[in-house]
Amino acid sequence: MTQAEMGALTHHGGRIDAAKALFPHVTEPWLDLSTGINPVPWQPPAGLAVDAAPLPDRSTLARLEALAAAHFGAAPERVAAVPGSEMALRLLPLLGVAQPIVAVRPGYGTHGAVATARVDHAVLEEWPGRAGSLLLANPNNPDGVHRSPEQLTQLADAQARAGGWLILDEAFADAMLGPGFAGGERVVVLRSFGKFFGLAGLRLGFVIAEPEWLARLRALLGDWPVASHAIVWGSAAYADRGWIAATRDALAARAVALDAVLARHGLTARGACPLFRMVETPDAPAIFARLAAAGILVRPFADAPERLRFGVPVADDLNRLDRALHHG
């Protein structure tokens, strides 16, 4: 494959369409392990109706934001719904966060797209603060590094002392035990609904920030920022505490099982996030091609060809991955 052809698969995960074009001889159904999306999505209860004819009722949007706020451990007035945290990331330069935006690497691809500078994760251990905005994910994508609330507080305080902001992308935080970071006056937190709940196509996310900052976001998005479907399903899902607790346990068990399969094939899994694992090996390009030829798509990286990210599969799909790795 040429670098241009691989570019379709290294920009973001989930590009099954590009994989099918590059590997047209695959006969089995494709297994997408290139994202960190829960493979067992939340299911709406019987009778949960969505009326898509009228415009969404503002009170139902407020209820969704309150339920999400309770889930995040945040005050309702500090939470605003958006059509996916990806859009919120792209809007950051328009919303008055301090410039320049400095993104931590390795990191999510869109972080690099909105940032004007990059710093390595290692420098955060003694971060002195910096004017502008520091953008990082927790847990981090793609390596799954997870920072404690105490570490995040230190970063936020350092940024505030320097007159800067902390922008925290918690897209995968729902899979972790405990609440996410509560934030502060100069902190913006982004949350994703679709990854943990397995419903990425619903396009729902949230921003946690000071009410004055959220007012600018609401003005930019307008009166109906998310669809009725997202409001109804999102409200029911955030209220489903039993499913949330059981799913965290199930994801943790699946991650351990994936670690064992990777280890059996000489691959060391990295990361604390139970939605995905990263491996580093000089054989990464060959492993990627071998799995793709078997109809299994994992996530390669153009800037780090030794890395692969594996989404955490269910048991049957894990067996298929095991067989594909074995036959290489």
CSV table of C-alpha atoms in Angstrom, one decimal:
chain,number,residue,atom,x,y,z
A,1,MET,CA,0.0,0.0,0.0
A,2,THR,CA,1.1,3.5,-0.7
A,3,GLN,CA,1.4,6.2,2.0
A,4,ALA,CA,-1.6,8.0,0.4
A,5,GLU,CA,-3.7,4.8,0.6
A,6,MET,CA,-2.7,4.2,4.2
A,7,GLY,CA,-3.6,7.9,5.0
A,8,ALA,CA,-7.3,7.0,4.9
A,9,LEU,CA,-6.8,4.5,7.7
A,10,THR,CA,-4.3,6.6,9.9
A,11,HIS,CA,-6.4,9.8,10.1
A,12,HIS,CA,-9.1,8.3,12.3
A,13,GLY,CA,-10.4,4.9,13.3
A,14,GLY,CA,-13.6,3.5,11.9
A,15,ARG,CA,-12.7,3.6,8.2
A,16,ILE,CA,-14.1,0.3,7.2
A,17,ASP,CA,-15.1,1.8,3.8
A,18,ALA,CA,-11.4,2.5,3.1
A,19,ALA,CA,-10.3,-0.9,4.4
A,20,LYS,CA,-12.7,-2.7,2.0
A,21,ALA,CA,-11.4,-0.7,-0.9
A,22,LEU,CA,-7.8,-1.5,0.0
A,23,PHE,CA,-8.4,-5.2,0.8
A,24,PRO,CA,-11.1,-6.2,-1.8
A,25,HIS,CA,-10.5,-9.9,-1.5
A,26,VAL,CA,-11.7,-10.2,2.2
A,27,THR,CA,-14.7,-12.5,2.2
A,28,GLU,CA,-15.6,-12.5,5.9
A,29,PRO,CA,-17.5,-9.7,7.5
A,30,TRP,CA,-15.1,-7.0,8.7
A,31,LEU,CA,-14.3,-6.7,12.4
A,32,ASP,CA,-13.6,-3.1,13.3
A,33,LEU,CA,-11.1,-2.9,16.2
A,34,SER,CA,-9.8,0.5,15.0
A,35,THR,CA,-11.9,2.6,17.4
A,36,GLY,CA,-12.3,2.7,21.1
A,37,ILE,CA,-16.0,2.4,20.9
A,38,ASN,CA,-17.8,-0.1,23.2
A,39,PRO,CA,-18.6,-3.2,21.1
A,40,VAL,CA,-21.8,-3.9,23.2
A,41,PRO,CA,-23.9,-0.7,22.9
A,42,TRP,CA,-26.6,0.4,25.3
A,43,GLN,CA,-30.0,-0.7,24.2
A,44,PRO,CA,-33.1,1.5,24.7
A,45,PRO,CA,-35.9,-0.1,26.7
A,46,ALA,CA,-39.0,-1.3,24.9
A,47,GLY,CA,-41.5,1.5,24.4
A,48,LEU,CA,-38.9,4.3,24.5
A,49,ALA,CA,-40.3,6.5,21.7
A,50,VAL,CA,-38.6,9.3,19.8
A,51,ASP,CA,-40.8,11.9,18.1
A,52,ALA,CA,-38.6,13.4,15.4
A,53,ALA,CA,-41.4,15.5,13.9
A,54,PRO,CA,-41.3,18.6,16.2
A,55,LEU,CA,-38.3,20.6,17.1
A,56,PRO,CA,-36.7,19.3,20.3
A,57,ASP,CA,-38.2,20.7,23.5
A,58,ARG,CA,-35.8,22.9,25.4
A,59,SER,CA,-36.9,21.4,28.7
A,60,THR,CA,-35.9,17.9,27.5
A,61,LEU,CA,-32.5,19.3,26.5
A,62,ALA,CA,-32.1,20.8,30.0
A,63,ARG,CA,-33.1,17.4,31.6
A,64,LEU,CA,-30.5,15.6,29.4
A,65,GLU,CA,-27.8,18.1,30.5
A,66,ALA,CA,-28.8,17.7,34.2
A,67,LEU,CA,-28.7,13.9,33.9
A,68,ALA,CA,-25.3,14.1,32.2
A,69,ALA,CA,-24.0,16.5,34.8
A,70,ALA,CA,-25.0,14.2,37.6
A,71,HIS,CA,-23.1,11.4,35.8
A,72,PHE,CA,-20.0,13.6,35.5
A,73,GLY,CA,-20.2,14.9,39.0
A,74,ALA,CA,-20.6,18.5,37.7
A,75,ALA,CA,-23.1,21.3,38.4
A,76,PRO,CA,-25.9,21.3,35.8
A,77,GLU,CA,-25.2,25.0,34.9
A,78,ARG,CA,-21.6,24.0,33.9
A,79,VAL,CA,-22.7,21.4,31.3
A,80,ALA,CA,-23.8,22.0,27.7
A,81,ALA,CA,-24.7,19.3,25.1
A,82,VAL,CA,-23.0,19.4,21.7
A,83,PRO,CA,-23.4,17.2,18.6
A,84,GLY,CA,-20.3,15.1,19.5
A,85,SER,CA,-17.1,16.1,21.4
A,86,GLU,CA,-15.2,16.2,18.0
A,87,MET,CA,-17.2,19.3,17.0
A,88,ALA,CA,-16.5,20.9,20.3
A,89,LEU,CA,-12.8,20.4,19.8
A,90,ARG,CA,-12.9,22.0,16.4
A,91,LEU,CA,-14.8,25.0,17.8
A,92,LEU,CA,-12.3,25.7,20.5
A,93,PRO,CA,-10.4,28.4,18.6
A,94,LEU,CA,-13.7,30.3,18.0
A,95,LEU,CA,-14.8,30.2,21.7
A,96,GLY,CA,-12.2,32.4,23.4
A,97,VAL,CA,-9.8,29.9,25.0
A,98,ALA,CA,-6.4,31.4,25.4
A,99,GLN,CA,-4.1,31.1,22.4
A,100,PRO,CA,-1.9,29.4,21.4
A,101,ILE,CA,-3.3,26.0,22.0
A,102,VAL,CA,-0.6,23.5,22.9
A,103,ALA,CA,-1.5,19.8,22.4
A,104,VAL,CA,0.2,16.9,24.2
A,105,ARG,CA,1.7,14.1,22.1
A,106,PRO,CA,1.0,11.3,21.4
A,107,GLY,CA,-2.6,12.4,21.2
A,108,TYR,CA,-5.8,12.4,19.3
A,109,GLY,CA,-5.5,13.5,15.7
A,110,THR,CA,-7.9,16.4,16.0
A,111,HIS,CA,-5.9,17.8,18.9
A,112,GLY,CA,-3.1,18.4,16.5
A,113,ALA,CA,-5.5,19.9,14.0
A,114,VAL,CA,-6.6,22.7,16.4
A,115,ALA,CA,-3.3,23.2,18.2
A,116,THR,CA,-0.4,25.4,17.0
A,117,ALA,CA,2.3,23.7,19.1
A,118,ARG,CA,3.0,20.2,20.6
A,119,VAL,CA,4.7,19.0,23.7
A,120,ASP,CA,5.6,15.5,24.8
A,121,HIS,CA,3.7,13.9,27.7
A,122,ALA,CA,7.0,13.6,29.7
A,123,VAL,CA,7.2,17.3,30.2
A,124,LEU,CA,3.9,17.4,32.1
A,125,GLU,CA,5.6,15.7,35.1
A,126,GLU,CA,7.2,19.1,35.9
A,127,TRP,CA,4.9,21.4,34.0
A,128,PRO,CA,5.5,25.0,35.0
A,129,GLY,CA,2.4,26.4,33.3
A,130,ARG,CA,2.3,28.3,30.0
A,131,ALA,CA,0.3,31.2,28.6
A,132,GLY,CA,-2.3,29.9,26.2
A,133,SER,CA,-4.1,26.6,26.5
A,134,LEU,CA,-2.8,23.2,27.3
A,135,LEU,CA,-4.8,20.5,25.6
A,136,LEU,CA,-4.6,16.8,26.6
A,137,ALA,CA,-6.8,13.7,26.9
A,138,ASN,CA,-7.4,11.7,30.0
A,139,PRO,CA,-7.2,8.7,29.6
A,140,ASN,CA,-5.0,9.6,26.7
A,141,ASN,CA,-5.5,8.4,23.1
A,142,PRO,CA,-3.8,6.3,21.8
A,143,ASP,CA,-1.6,5.1,24.6
A,144,GLY,CA,-4.2,4.9,27.4
A,145,VAL,CA,-2.2,6.9,29.9
A,146,HIS,CA,-4.4,8.0,32.8
A,147,ARG,CA,-3.7,10.9,35.1
A,148,SER,CA,-5.1,11.1,38.6
A,149,PRO,CA,-7.3,14.0,39.8
A,150,GLU,CA,-4.4,15.3,41.8
A,151,GLN,CA,-2.1,15.4,38.7
A,152,LEU,CA,-4.8,17.2,36.8
A,153,THR,CA,-5.3,19.7,39.6
A,154,GLN,CA,-1.6,20.5,39.5
A,155,LEU,CA,-1.7,21.1,35.8
A,156,ALA,CA,-4.8,23.3,36.1
A,157,ASP,CA,-3.2,25.3,38.9
A,158,ALA,CA,0.0,25.7,36.9
A,159,GLN,CA,-1.9,26.9,33.9
A,160,ALA,CA,-3.9,29.4,36.0
A,161,ARG,CA,-0.8,30.8,37.6
A,162,ALA,CA,0.6,31.4,34.1
A,163,GLY,CA,-2.6,33.0,32.9
A,164,GLY,CA,-3.5,30.0,30.7
A,165,TRP,CA,-6.2,27.4,30.4
A,166,LEU,CA,-6.4,23.7,30.7
A,167,ILE,CA,-8.5,21.9,28.1
A,168,LEU,CA,-9.2,18.3,29.1
A,169,ASP,CA,-10.6,15.8,26.6
A,170,GLU,CA,-12.3,13.0,28.6
A,171,ALA,CA,-13.8,11.2,25.7
A,172,PHE,CA,-13.0,7.8,27.2
A,173,ALA,CA,-13.5,8.7,30.9
A,174,ASP,CA,-16.8,7.0,31.3
A,175,ALA,CA,-15.1,3.6,31.2
A,176,MET,CA,-12.9,4.5,34.2
A,177,LEU,CA,-13.9,4.1,37.8
A,178,GLY,CA,-14.7,7.3,39.7
A,179,PRO,CA,-15.9,10.7,38.3
A,180,GLY,CA,-14.0,12.7,35.8
A,181,PHE,CA,-12.2,16.0,36.6
A,182,ALA,CA,-14.5,18.6,38.0
A,183,GLY,CA,-12.7,21.5,36.3
A,184,GLY,CA,-12.4,25.1,37.3
A,185,GLU,CA,-12.6,28.7,36.2
A,186,ARG,CA,-9.9,28.3,33.5
A,187,VAL,CA,-10.7,24.6,32.7
A,188,VAL,CA,-12.8,23.3,29.8
A,189,VAL,CA,-13.7,19.6,29.9
A,190,LEU,CA,-15.0,17.7,26.8
A,191,ARG,CA,-17.0,14.5,27.3
A,192,SER,CA,-18.2,11.9,24.7
A,193,PHE,CA,-21.4,9.9,24.9
A,194,GLY,CA,-20.9,7.5,22.0
A,195,LYS,CA,-17.7,5.8,23.0
A,196,PHE,CA,-18.7,4.2,26.4
A,197,PHE,CA,-22.3,3.8,25.4
A,198,GLY,CA,-21.4,2.3,22.1
A,199,LEU,CA,-23.5,4.7,20.1
A,200,ALA,CA,-21.0,6.9,18.2
A,201,GLY,CA,-23.5,7.5,15.4
A,202,LEU,CA,-25.9,9.3,17.8
A,203,ARG,CA,-23.4,12.2,17.7
A,204,LEU,CA,-23.7,13.4,21.3
A,205,GLY,CA,-21.1,15.0,23.6
A,206,PHE,CA,-20.8,17.6,26.3
A,207,VAL,CA,-18.7,20.5,27.4
A,208,ILE,CA,-18.1,21.3,31.0
A,209,ALA,CA,-17.0,24.9,31.7
A,210,GLU,CA,-17.9,28.1,33.4
A,211,PRO,CA,-21.5,29.3,32.5
A,212,GLU,CA,-20.2,32.5,30.9
A,213,TRP,CA,-18.0,30.4,28.5
A,214,LEU,CA,-20.8,28.0,27.8
A,215,ALA,CA,-23.0,31.0,26.8
A,216,ARG,CA,-20.7,31.6,23.9
A,217,LEU,CA,-20.9,28.0,22.9
A,218,ARG,CA,-24.7,28.0,23.0
A,219,ALA,CA,-24.9,31.1,21.0
A,220,LEU,CA,-22.7,29.5,18.3
A,221,LEU,CA,-24.6,26.3,18.1
A,222,GLY,CA,-28.1,27.8,18.3
A,223,ASP,CA,-31.3,26.8,20.0
A,224,TRP,CA,-31.3,23.1,18.9
A,225,PRO,CA,-27.7,21.8,19.2
A,226,VAL,CA,-28.6,18.1,19.3
A,227,ALA,CA,-31.3,16.0,17.8
A,228,SER,CA,-34.4,14.5,19.5
A,229,HIS,CA,-33.0,11.0,19.1
A,230,ALA,CA,-29.9,12.0,21.1
A,231,ILE,CA,-31.9,13.8,23.8
A,232,VAL,CA,-34.2,10.8,24.4
A,233,TRP,CA,-31.7,8.0,24.2
A,234,GLY,CA,-29.0,10.0,26.0
A,235,SER,CA,-31.3,10.9,28.9
A,236,ALA,CA,-32.4,7.2,29.4
A,237,ALA,CA,-28.8,5.9,29.1
A,238,TYR,CA,-27.4,8.3,31.7
A,239,ALA,CA,-30.2,7.3,34.1
A,240,ASP,CA,-29.4,3.6,33.6
A,241,ARG,CA,-27.0,3.3,36.5
A,242,GLY,CA,-27.2,-0.5,36.6
A,243,TRP,CA,-26.1,-0.8,32.9
A,244,ILE,CA,-23.3,1.7,33.5
A,245,ALA,CA,-21.9,-0.2,36.5
A,246,ALA,CA,-22.2,-3.6,34.8
A,247,THR,CA,-20.6,-2.3,31.6
A,248,ARG,CA,-17.6,-0.9,33.4
A,249,ASP,CA,-17.0,-4.3,34.9
A,250,ALA,CA,-17.5,-6.1,31.6
A,251,LEU,CA,-15.1,-3.8,29.8
A,252,ALA,CA,-12.4,-4.3,32.4
A,253,ALA,CA,-12.7,-8.1,32.0
A,254,ARG,CA,-12.6,-7.9,28.2
A,255,ALA,CA,-9.5,-5.7,28.4
A,256,VAL,CA,-7.7,-8.3,30.6
A,257,ALA,CA,-8.7,-11.0,28.1
A,258,LEU,CA,-7.3,-8.9,25.2
A,259,ASP,CA,-4.0,-8.4,27.1
A,260,ALA,CA,-3.7,-12.1,27.5
A,261,VAL,CA,-4.2,-12.8,23.8
A,262,LEU,CA,-1.8,-10.1,22.7
A,263,ALA,CA,0.8,-11.4,25.2
A,264,ARG,CA,0.4,-14.9,23.8
A,265,HIS,CA,1.6,-13.6,20.4
A,266,GLY,CA,4.5,-11.6,21.9
A,267,LEU,CA,2.8,-8.3,22.0
A,268,THR,CA,2.8,-6.1,25.2
A,269,ALA,CA,-0.4,-4.2,25.7
A,270,ARG,CA,-0.2,-0.7,27.1
A,271,GLY,CA,-2.8,1.6,28.6
A,272,ALA,CA,-5.2,1.9,31.5
A,273,CYS,CA,-8.4,2.5,29.4
A,274,PRO,CA,-10.5,-0.6,29.1
A,275,LEU,CA,-11.9,0.5,25.7
A,276,PHE,CA,-8.6,0.0,23.8
A,277,ARG,CA,-5.0,-1.1,24.1
A,278,MET,CA,-1.9,0.1,22.3
A,279,VAL,CA,1.1,-2.1,21.3
A,280,GLU,CA,4.5,-1.0,20.0
A,281,THR,CA,6.5,-3.4,17.8
A,282,PRO,CA,8.7,-3.1,14.8
A,283,ASP,CA,6.4,-5.7,13.2
A,284,ALA,CA,3.4,-3.4,13.4
A,285,PRO,CA,3.0,-2.8,9.6
A,286,ALA,CA,3.2,-6.6,8.9
A,287,ILE,CA,0.7,-7.3,11.7
A,288,PHE,CA,-1.7,-4.7,10.4
A,289,ALA,CA,-1.6,-6.1,6.9
A,290,ARG,CA,-2.0,-9.7,8.2
A,291,LEU,CA,-5.0,-8.8,10.2
A,292,ALA,CA,-6.5,-6.7,7.4
A,293,ALA,CA,-6.2,-9.6,5.0
A,294,ALA,CA,-8.3,-11.5,7.5
A,295,GLY,CA,-10.9,-8.8,7.7
A,296,ILE,CA,-9.8,-7.3,11.0
A,297,LEU,CA,-9.1,-3.6,11.1
A,298,VAL,CA,-6.9,-2.2,13.8
A,299,ARG,CA,-5.6,1.4,14.0
A,300,PRO,CA,-2.2,2.3,12.5
A,301,PHE,CA,-0.4,5.6,12.9
A,302,ALA,CA,1.3,7.5,10.2
A,303,ASP,CA,3.6,9.4,12.6
A,304,ALA,CA,4.5,6.2,14.6
A,305,PRO,CA,4.5,3.2,12.3
A,306,GLU,CA,5.6,0.9,15.2
A,307,ARG,CA,2.3,1.5,17.0
A,308,LEU,CA,-1.1,-0.3,16.7
A,309,ARG,CA,-4.2,0.4,18.7
A,310,PHE,CA,-6.6,-2.4,19.4
A,311,GLY,CA,-10.2,-1.8,20.4
A,312,VAL,CA,-11.4,-4.2,23.0
A,313,PRO,CA,-13.6,-7.0,21.4
A,314,VAL,CA,-16.3,-9.3,22.7
A,315,ALA,CA,-15.3,-13.0,23.3
A,316,ASP,CA,-16.2,-14.3,19.9
A,317,ASP,CA,-14.3,-11.5,18.1
A,318,LEU,CA,-11.4,-12.0,20.4
A,319,ASN,CA,-11.2,-15.6,19.3
A,320,ARG,CA,-11.1,-14.5,15.7
A,321,LEU,CA,-8.3,-12.0,16.5
A,322,ASP,CA,-6.4,-14.8,18.3
A,323,ARG,CA,-6.7,-17.1,15.2
A,324,ALA,CA,-5.6,-14.3,12.8
A,325,LEU,CA,-2.5,-13.5,14.9
A,326,HIS,CA,-1.7,-17.2,15.2
A,327,HIS,CA,-1.8,-17.8,11.4
A,328,GLY,CA,0.5,-15.0,10.5
